[in-house]
CSV table of C-alpha atoms in Angstrom, one decimal:
chain,number,residue,atom,x,y,z
A,996,MET,CA,150.7,-144.2,-166.5
A,997,ILE,CA,152.2,-145.6,-169.7
A,998,LYS,CA,153.3,-142.9,-172.2
A,999,MET,CA,153.7,-143.7,-175.9
A,1000,ASN,CA,155.5,-141.6,-178.6
A,1001,LEU,CA,153.1,-142.4,-181.5
A,1002,GLY,CA,155.3,-140.6,-184.1
A,1003,ALA,CA,158.3,-142.8,-183.4
A,1004,PHE,CA,156.0,-145.9,-183.2
A,1005,TYR,CA,154.6,-145.4,-186.7
A,1006,CYS,CA,158.0,-144.7,-188.2
A,1007,ALA,CA,159.2,-148.1,-186.9
A,1008,VAL,CA,156.5,-150.3,-188.2
A,1009,LYS,CA,155.9,-151.7,-191.7
A,1010,GLU,CA,152.7,-151.5,-193.7
A,1011,GLY,CA,150.3,-154.5,-194.1
A,1012,ASP,CA,149.6,-157.3,-191.7
A,1013,ARG,CA,152.2,-156.2,-189.2
A,1014,MET,CA,150.5,-152.9,-188.8
A,1015,LYS,CA,147.1,-154.6,-188.3
A,1016,ARG,CA,148.5,-156.9,-185.6
A,1017,ILE,CA,150.1,-154.0,-183.7
A,1018,ILE,CA,146.9,-151.9,-183.9
A,1019,SER,CA,145.0,-154.9,-182.6
A,1020,VAL,CA,147.4,-155.2,-179.7
A,1021,LEU,CA,147.0,-151.4,-178.9
A,1022,LEU,CA,143.3,-151.7,-178.9
A,1023,THR,CA,143.5,-154.6,-176.4
A,1024,VAL,CA,145.8,-152.6,-174.1
A,1025,CYS,CA,143.4,-149.6,-174.1
A,1026,VAL,CA,140.4,-151.8,-173.2
A,1027,LEU,CA,142.4,-153.4,-170.3
A,1028,ALA,CA,143.6,-150.0,-169.1
A,1029,GLY,CA,140.0,-148.7,-169.0
A,1030,ALA,CA,138.8,-151.7,-167.1
A,1031,LEU,CA,141.6,-151.4,-164.5
A,1032,ALA,CA,140.7,-147.7,-164.0
A,1033,GLY,CA,137.1,-148.6,-163.4
A,1034,CYS,CA,138.1,-151.1,-160.7
A,1035,GLY,CA,140.3,-148.5,-159.0
A,1036,ALA,CA,137.5,-146.0,-158.6
A,1037,SER,CA,135.9,-145.7,-155.1
A,1038,SER,CA,132.2,-146.1,-154.5
A,1039,LYS,CA,130.0,-143.1,-154.3
A,1040,GLY,CA,128.3,-141.8,-151.2
A,1041,LEU,CA,125.8,-139.2,-150.0
A,1042,SER,CA,126.9,-136.0,-148.5
A,1043,VAL,CA,124.9,-134.1,-145.8
A,1044,SER,CA,123.0,-132.2,-148.4
A,1045,GLY,CA,122.1,-135.4,-150.2
A,1046,GLN,CA,124.2,-134.8,-153.3
A,1047,THR,CA,126.5,-137.5,-154.6
A,1048,GLU,CA,130.2,-137.0,-154.6
A,1049,SER,CA,132.6,-137.8,-157.6
A,1050,ALA,CA,134.5,-141.0,-157.7
A,1051,VAL,CA,138.1,-140.9,-156.2
A,1052,PRO,CA,141.0,-143.4,-156.5
A,1053,ASP,CA,141.5,-145.9,-153.7
A,1054,GLU,CA,144.8,-144.4,-152.6
A,1055,THR,CA,143.0,-141.2,-151.5
A,1056,GLU,CA,140.0,-142.9,-149.9
A,1057,SER,CA,141.5,-143.0,-146.4
A,1058,THR,CA,141.8,-139.2,-146.4
A,1059,LEU,CA,138.2,-138.5,-147.1
A,1060,PRO,CA,136.0,-137.0,-144.4
A,1061,VAL,CA,133.5,-139.3,-142.6
A,1062,GLU,CA,130.2,-139.0,-144.4
A,1063,THR,CA,127.0,-138.5,-142.6
A,1064,GLU,CA,123.3,-138.8,-143.5
A,1065,PRO,CA,121.1,-135.7,-143.5
A,1066,PRO,CA,119.4,-135.1,-140.2
A,1067,VAL,CA,116.0,-136.7,-139.6
A,1068,VAL,CA,113.4,-133.9,-139.6
A,1069,ALA,CA,109.8,-134.6,-138.6
A,1070,TYR,CA,106.8,-132.5,-137.8
A,1071,ASP,CA,104.0,-133.5,-135.4
A,1072,PRO,CA,100.9,-131.5,-136.2
A,1073,GLU,CA,99.1,-132.6,-133.0
A,1074,THR,CA,101.7,-131.2,-130.7
A,1075,GLN,CA,103.0,-128.6,-133.2
A,1076,THR,CA,106.5,-129.8,-132.5
A,1077,LEU,CA,109.3,-130.0,-135.0
A,1078,THR,CA,112.0,-132.5,-134.1
A,1079,MET,CA,115.5,-132.9,-135.6
A,1080,GLN,CA,117.9,-135.8,-135.0
A,1081,TRP,CA,121.7,-135.6,-134.9
A,1082,THR,CA,124.0,-134.7,-137.8
A,1083,THR,CA,127.5,-133.2,-138.0
A,1084,GLU,CA,126.3,-130.2,-140.1
A,1085,TYR,CA,123.2,-128.1,-139.5
A,1086,ALA,CA,123.8,-125.0,-141.5
A,1087,GLY,CA,122.5,-126.6,-144.7
A,1088,ILE,CA,119.4,-128.3,-143.5
A,1089,THR,CA,116.0,-127.7,-145.0
A,1090,ILE,CA,113.3,-126.7,-142.6
A,1091,PRO,CA,109.9,-128.0,-143.7
A,1092,GLU,CA,107.2,-125.6,-144.6
A,1093,GLU,CA,105.2,-126.8,-141.5
A,1094,ALA,CA,107.7,-124.9,-139.4
A,1095,ALA,CA,105.6,-121.8,-139.8
A,1096,LYS,CA,103.0,-123.5,-137.6
A,1097,THR,CA,105.5,-124.9,-135.1
A,1098,ARG,CA,105.4,-123.9,-131.5
A,1099,VAL,CA,108.4,-125.9,-130.3
A,1100,LEU,CA,111.6,-127.0,-132.0
A,1101,GLU,CA,113.4,-130.0,-130.4
A,1102,VAL,CA,116.9,-130.9,-131.6
A,1103,TYR,CA,118.6,-134.1,-130.4
A,1104,ASP,CA,122.4,-134.2,-130.9
A,1105,SER,CA,125.0,-136.4,-129.3
A,1106,ASP,CA,126.5,-133.3,-127.5
A,1107,PHE,CA,123.4,-131.4,-126.7
A,1108,THR,CA,119.6,-131.1,-126.8
A,1109,LEU,CA,118.0,-127.8,-127.8
A,1110,SER,CA,114.4,-126.9,-127.1
A,1111,VAL,CA,113.2,-123.6,-128.6
A,1112,TYR,CA,109.8,-121.9,-127.9
A,1113,LEU,CA,109.4,-120.5,-131.4
A,1114,PRO,CA,106.7,-117.8,-130.7
A,1115,ALA,CA,109.3,-116.0,-128.5
A,1116,LEU,CA,111.7,-115.9,-131.5
A,1117,ARG,CA,109.0,-114.9,-134.0
A,1118,GLU,CA,108.3,-111.8,-131.9
A,1119,LYS,CA,111.8,-110.7,-132.8
A,1120,GLY,CA,111.2,-111.4,-136.5
A,1121,LEU,CA,112.6,-114.9,-136.8
A,1122,ASP,CA,112.7,-116.4,-140.3
A,1123,GLU,CA,112.5,-120.1,-139.7
A,1124,GLN,CA,113.9,-121.2,-143.1
A,1125,THR,CA,117.1,-119.2,-142.8
A,1126,GLU,CA,117.7,-118.5,-139.1
A,1127,LEU,CA,116.8,-121.7,-137.4
A,1128,PRO,CA,119.5,-123.8,-139.2
A,1129,ALA,CA,122.0,-121.0,-138.3
A,1130,ILE,CA,121.0,-121.0,-134.6
A,1131,ILE,CA,121.3,-124.8,-134.4
A,1132,ASP,CA,124.6,-124.9,-136.2
A,1133,ARG,CA,126.2,-122.1,-134.1
A,1134,THR,CA,125.0,-123.9,-131.0
A,1135,ALA,CA,126.7,-127.2,-132.1
A,1136,GLN,CA,129.9,-125.5,-133.3
A,1137,SER,CA,130.2,-123.2,-130.3
A,1138,LEU,CA,130.0,-126.1,-127.8
A,1139,ARG,CA,132.6,-128.1,-129.7
A,1140,PHE,CA,134.9,-125.1,-130.1
A,1141,LEU,CA,134.8,-124.1,-126.4
A,1142,ARG,CA,135.6,-127.6,-125.3
A,1143,GLN,CA,138.4,-128.0,-127.7
A,1144,TYR,CA,139.9,-124.5,-126.9
A,1145,LEU,CA,139.8,-125.1,-123.2
A,1146,ARG,CA,141.3,-128.6,-123.6
A,1147,GLU,CA,144.2,-127.2,-125.6
A,1148,ASN,CA,144.8,-123.9,-123.8
A,1149,ALA,CA,143.5,-124.0,-120.2
A,1150,GLY,CA,146.0,-126.6,-119.0
A,1151,ALA,CA,145.3,-127.9,-115.5
A,1152,ALA,CA,142.3,-125.7,-115.3
A,1153,TYR,CA,140.4,-127.7,-118.0
A,1154,PRO,CA,137.3,-129.2,-116.3
A,1155,SER,CA,137.3,-132.5,-118.2
A,1156,TYR,CA,134.4,-134.0,-116.3
A,1157,LEU,CA,132.1,-131.1,-116.7
A,1158,ALA,CA,133.1,-130.5,-120.3
A,1159,GLU,CA,132.2,-134.0,-121.2
A,1160,LEU,CA,128.6,-133.8,-119.9
A,1161,PRO,CA,125.8,-133.4,-122.5
A,1162,VAL,CA,124.2,-130.0,-122.5
A,1163,ASP,CA,120.4,-129.4,-122.3
A,1164,ILE,CA,119.5,-125.9,-123.7
A,1165,ARG,CA,116.1,-124.3,-123.5
A,1166,ILE,CA,115.0,-121.0,-125.0
A,1167,ASP,CA,111.6,-120.1,-123.6
A,1168,ARG,CA,111.4,-116.6,-122.2
A,1169,ASN,CA,110.9,-117.9,-118.7
A,1170,ALA,CA,114.3,-118.0,-117.0
A,1171,PHE,CA,118.0,-117.1,-117.2
A,1172,SER,CA,120.0,-119.8,-115.4
A,1173,TYR,CA,122.4,-122.7,-115.5
A,1174,GLN,CA,122.3,-125.9,-113.4
A,1175,ILE,CA,124.6,-128.9,-113.1
A,1176,ASN,CA,123.9,-132.4,-112.1
A,1177,GLU,CA,125.7,-135.7,-112.6
A,1178,ASP,CA,124.0,-136.3,-116.0
A,1179,GLN,CA,124.0,-133.0,-117.7
A,1180,ILE,CA,124.5,-129.2,-117.8
A,1181,ALA,CA,121.2,-127.4,-118.2
A,1182,LEU,CA,121.0,-123.9,-119.7
A,1183,GLN,CA,117.9,-121.8,-119.9
A,1184,TYR,CA,117.6,-118.3,-121.3
A,1185,LEU,CA,115.3,-115.8,-122.9
A,1186,ASP,CA,115.9,-115.2,-126.6
A,1187,ALA,CA,117.7,-116.6,-129.6
A,1188,GLY,CA,120.8,-117.6,-127.8
A,1189,THR,CA,122.8,-114.4,-127.0
A,1190,HIS,CA,123.8,-115.9,-123.6
A,1191,ARG,CA,124.4,-119.5,-124.4
A,1192,GLU,CA,128.2,-119.3,-124.3
A,1193,PHE,CA,128.1,-117.1,-121.2
A,1194,LEU,CA,126.0,-119.5,-119.2
A,1195,TYR,CA,127.9,-122.6,-120.4
A,1196,LEU,CA,131.3,-121.1,-119.3
A,1197,LEU,CA,129.9,-120.1,-115.9
A,1198,ALA,CA,128.7,-123.7,-115.6
A,1199,LEU,CA,132.1,-125.1,-116.5
A,1200,MET,CA,133.8,-122.9,-113.9
A,1201,ASN,CA,131.2,-124.2,-111.3
A,1202,SER,CA,132.2,-121.7,-108.8
A,1203,ASP,CA,130.5,-121.7,-105.3
A,1204,ALA,CA,130.5,-117.9,-105.4
A,1205,VAL,CA,130.5,-116.1,-108.8
A,1206,GLY,CA,132.5,-112.8,-108.8
A,1207,TRP,CA,134.0,-110.4,-111.2
A,1208,GLU,CA,136.5,-112.9,-112.5
A,1209,GLN,CA,133.9,-115.6,-113.5
A,1210,ILE,CA,131.6,-113.0,-115.1
A,1211,GLY,CA,134.5,-111.3,-117.0
A,1212,TYR,CA,135.9,-114.7,-118.1
A,1213,ALA,CA,132.5,-115.7,-119.5
A,1214,TRP,CA,132.1,-112.5,-121.5
A,1215,TYR,CA,135.7,-112.5,-122.7
A,1216,VAL,CA,135.9,-116.1,-123.8
A,1217,GLY,CA,132.3,-116.3,-125.0
A,1218,THR,CA,132.6,-113.3,-127.3
A,1219,CYS,CA,136.2,-112.5,-128.0
A,1220,ILE,CA,137.5,-116.0,-128.5
A,1221,ASP,CA,134.5,-118.1,-129.5
A,1222,PRO,CA,134.0,-117.5,-133.3
A,1223,TYR,CA,130.5,-119.1,-133.1
A,1224,SER,CA,129.2,-116.7,-130.4
A,1225,GLU,CA,125.6,-115.7,-130.8
A,1226,ALA,CA,126.7,-112.1,-129.9
A,1227,THR,CA,128.5,-111.8,-133.3
A,1228,ASN,CA,125.1,-111.6,-134.9
A,1229,LEU,CA,124.2,-108.5,-132.9
A,1230,TRP,CA,125.2,-105.0,-133.7
A,1231,PRO,CA,125.9,-103.6,-130.2
A,1232,ILE,CA,127.8,-100.5,-131.5
A,1233,VAL,CA,125.6,-97.5,-132.3
A,1234,PRO,CA,126.4,-93.8,-132.4
A,1235,GLU,CA,124.4,-93.2,-129.3
A,1236,LEU,CA,126.9,-95.1,-127.1
A,1237,PRO,CA,129.5,-92.9,-125.4
A,1238,TYR,CA,132.3,-95.2,-126.4
A,1239,TYR,CA,131.2,-95.3,-130.1
A,1240,PRO,CA,133.9,-92.8,-131.3
A,1241,GLN,CA,136.7,-94.9,-129.7
A,1242,CYS,CA,135.4,-98.1,-131.3
A,1243,ILE,CA,135.2,-96.5,-134.8
A,1244,ALA,CA,138.6,-94.9,-134.4
A,1245,ALA,CA,140.0,-98.3,-133.6
A,1246,GLY,CA,138.5,-99.9,-136.8
A,1247,VAL,CA,135.4,-101.6,-135.4
A,1248,ASP,CA,132.9,-102.4,-138.1
A,1249,PRO,CA,129.5,-102.3,-136.3
A,1250,GLU,CA,127.8,-104.4,-139.0
A,1251,ASN,CA,130.4,-107.2,-139.1
A,1252,MET,CA,131.6,-107.7,-135.5
A,1253,THR,CA,134.5,-110.1,-134.8
A,1254,GLY,CA,136.1,-111.3,-131.6
A,1255,ALA,CA,138.7,-108.6,-131.9
A,1256,ASP,CA,136.0,-106.0,-132.3
A,1257,PHE,CA,134.3,-107.2,-129.1
A,1258,ARG,CA,137.6,-106.8,-127.3
A,1259,THR,CA,137.8,-103.2,-128.5
A,1260,VAL,CA,134.3,-102.6,-127.3
A,1261,TYR,CA,135.2,-103.7,-123.8
A,1262,ASP,CA,138.4,-101.7,-123.8
A,1263,ALA,CA,136.6,-98.6,-125.0
A,1264,CYS,CA,133.8,-99.1,-122.5
A,1265,ALA,CA,136.5,-99.2,-119.8
A,1266,ARG,CA,137.8,-95.9,-121.0
A,1267,VAL,CA,134.4,-94.3,-120.5
A,1268,CYS,CA,134.1,-95.9,-117.1
A,1269,PHE,CA,137.3,-94.2,-116.1
A,1270,ILE,CA,136.0,-90.9,-117.3
A,1271,LYS,CA,132.4,-91.1,-115.9
A,1272,GLY,CA,132.9,-93.6,-113.1
A,1273,LEU,CA,130.4,-96.4,-112.4
A,1274,THR,CA,127.5,-94.0,-112.3
A,1275,HIS,CA,124.9,-96.1,-114.1
A,1276,TRP,CA,125.3,-94.1,-117.4
A,1277,GLY,CA,124.5,-97.2,-119.4
A,1278,SER,CA,123.4,-100.8,-118.9
A,1279,TYR,CA,124.5,-103.0,-116.1
A,1280,CYS,CA,127.1,-104.7,-118.2
A,1281,GLU,CA,128.5,-101.4,-119.3
A,1282,SER,CA,128.4,-99.1,-116.3
A,1283,SER,CA,127.4,-100.9,-113.1
A,1284,PRO,CA,129.6,-103.0,-110.8
A,1285,VAL,CA,129.4,-106.7,-111.3
A,1286,THR,CA,127.6,-106.9,-107.9
A,1287,ALA,CA,124.5,-105.6,-109.8
A,1288,GLU,CA,124.5,-108.6,-112.2
A,1289,SER,CA,121.9,-111.3,-111.5
A,1290,VAL,CA,124.5,-114.0,-111.7
A,1291,PHE,CA,126.8,-112.4,-109.1
A,1292,THR,CA,126.6,-114.6,-106.0
A,1293,ARG,CA,129.7,-113.7,-103.9
A,1294,LYS,CA,128.3,-112.5,-100.6
A,1295,ALA,CA,130.9,-112.5,-97.9
A,1296,ASP,CA,134.6,-111.4,-98.2
A,1297,GLN,CA,134.1,-109.6,-101.5
A,1298,GLN,CA,137.3,-109.7,-103.6
A,1299,PRO,CA,139.0,-106.7,-105.0
A,1300,GLY,CA,137.4,-105.9,-108.3
A,1301,ASP,CA,133.8,-106.8,-107.4
A,1302,THR,CA,132.9,-103.1,-107.0
A,1303,LEU,CA,135.6,-101.6,-109.3
A,1304,LEU,CA,134.6,-103.5,-112.5
A,1305,THR,CA,131.6,-103.9,-114.7
A,1306,ALA,CA,131.0,-107.1,-116.7
A,1307,PHE,CA,132.5,-105.4,-119.9
A,1308,THR,CA,135.5,-103.9,-118.1
A,1309,ALA,CA,136.1,-107.2,-116.3
A,1310,ALA,CA,136.3,-108.8,-119.8
A,1311,SER,CA,138.8,-106.1,-120.9
A,1312,PHE,CA,140.9,-106.5,-117.8
A,1313,LEU,CA,141.1,-110.3,-118.2
A,1314,ALA,CA,141.9,-110.0,-121.9
A,1315,TRP,CA,144.8,-107.8,-120.9
A,1316,LEU,CA,146.0,-110.4,-118.3
A,1317,ASP,CA,145.7,-113.1,-120.9
A,1318,GLU,CA,148.0,-111.3,-123.2
A,1319,ALA,CA,150.5,-110.6,-120.5
A,1320,HIS,CA,150.5,-114.0,-118.7
A,1321,GLY,CA,148.8,-116.6,-120.9
A,1322,PHE,CA,145.5,-118.3,-121.0
A,1323,GLU,CA,146.4,-121.1,-118.7
A,1324,GLN,CA,147.2,-118.8,-115.8
A,1325,LEU,CA,144.1,-116.8,-116.5
A,1326,SER,CA,142.0,-119.9,-116.4
A,1327,LEU,CA,143.6,-121.2,-113.2
A,1328,PHE,CA,142.7,-118.0,-111.5
A,1329,CYS,CA,139.2,-117.7,-112.9
A,1330,PHE,CA,138.4,-121.4,-112.2
A,1331,GLY,CA,139.5,-120.8,-108.6
A,1332,GLN,CA,142.6,-123.0,-108.7
A,1333,LYS,CA,145.1,-120.1,-108.1
A,1334,SER,CA,145.0,-116.8,-106.2
A,1335,PHE,CA,145.5,-113.6,-108.2
A,1336,GLU,CA,149.0,-113.2,-106.9
A,1337,ASP,CA,150.0,-116.8,-107.7
A,1338,ALA,CA,148.6,-116.6,-111.2
A,1339,PHE,CA,150.0,-113.2,-112.2
A,1340,GLY,CA,152.9,-112.5,-109.9
A,1341,MET,CA,151.4,-109.2,-108.6
A,1342,ASP,CA,148.6,-108.0,-106.4
A,1343,PHE,CA,145.2,-107.0,-107.8
A,1344,GLN,CA,145.6,-103.3,-107.3
A,1345,SER,CA,149.0,-103.2,-109.1
A,1346,ALA,CA,147.6,-105.1,-112.1
A,1347,PHE,CA,144.5,-102.9,-112.1
A,1348,ASP,CA,146.5,-99.7,-112.1
A,1349,ALA,CA,148.8,-101.0,-114.9
A,1350,TRP,CA,145.8,-102.0,-117.0
A,1351,ARG,CA,144.1,-98.7,-116.4
A,1352,GLU,CA,147.2,-96.8,-117.5
A,1353,TRP,CA,147.3,-98.9,-120.7
A,1354,ILE,CA,143.6,-98.2,-121.4
A,1355,GLU,CA,144.1,-94.5,-121.0
A,1356,ARG,CA,147.1,-94.5,-123.3
A,1357,ILE,CA,145.5,-96.6,-126.0
A,1358,TYR,CA,142.2,-94.8,-125.9
A,1359,PRO,CA,142.8,-91.1,-125.3
A,1360,ALA,CA,139.8,-89.0,-124.2
A,1361,GLU,CA,138.4,-86.7,-126.8
């Protein structure tokens, strides 16, 4: 930029023709400067929401995010199907008014496909205009986050082949399962997505026999680490729960659950289990051994922990092991690539006893 001291300039010039000539030159310079500034502006583009962005200089153009068109949304009245094509951002999409008549939502993304039987969600009070975009966006963000987190932190346990497969997700009230073939990972569950992360992580571990470590890992990573977990939209902490006082004393906000809050829930639940035992005082996840879980498949040669841990307490135990030994060692064990002793340098019972002592110290009984 050229700076001019106009006061000094006017003191140096003479009146008359000389002044006119100089003013004429100045006007010419200003016009040229304006033209050059116009040439330096970048072209405008459409954001995901369809709004235009302001012009920016060429030197910053390379730092701009890649722009995407809004998703293609279409409604077929004959089949009552709402389809949506790929975009990088779903949270701001506009759902057409016809969605109120839709029976099936189909989303086609480069990373996943999502099929939702909407009457099942409407039974739970679904608001299509506000909640559908959020469900789709969390699905996309969660899958991307989990892949990236495992890639960066699981080390040799990272299942690169499986993590690169596209994911087919169905919510239809009819099944709770995951399947793997050479083309995709298929997830199927019953409601608005509360077990998407859980099933996806079980599929990535691809264990021949699912035990307490796989179940605990799926709960821990899927709710305590994944910030896009569907579970964060639930309020699982109510005064009727026996571990409610410990959670509130630890600072849990039941109406704004974070990953750290879920970790506290699992720790506090473990404290109650140590007091009451696994006597079915709550749900399967809270108070029954993981052997009662439908996804538990380890039949012969049960490992230590299968009958000592619930799904929630297994998540607490693995979180404690993660803090003590690191996420890579935790993943190597849960993905079946290392034994417990090789991963953590101690036998299961010694670690279990140390974790229990920590739980009882941090969460004293009332």
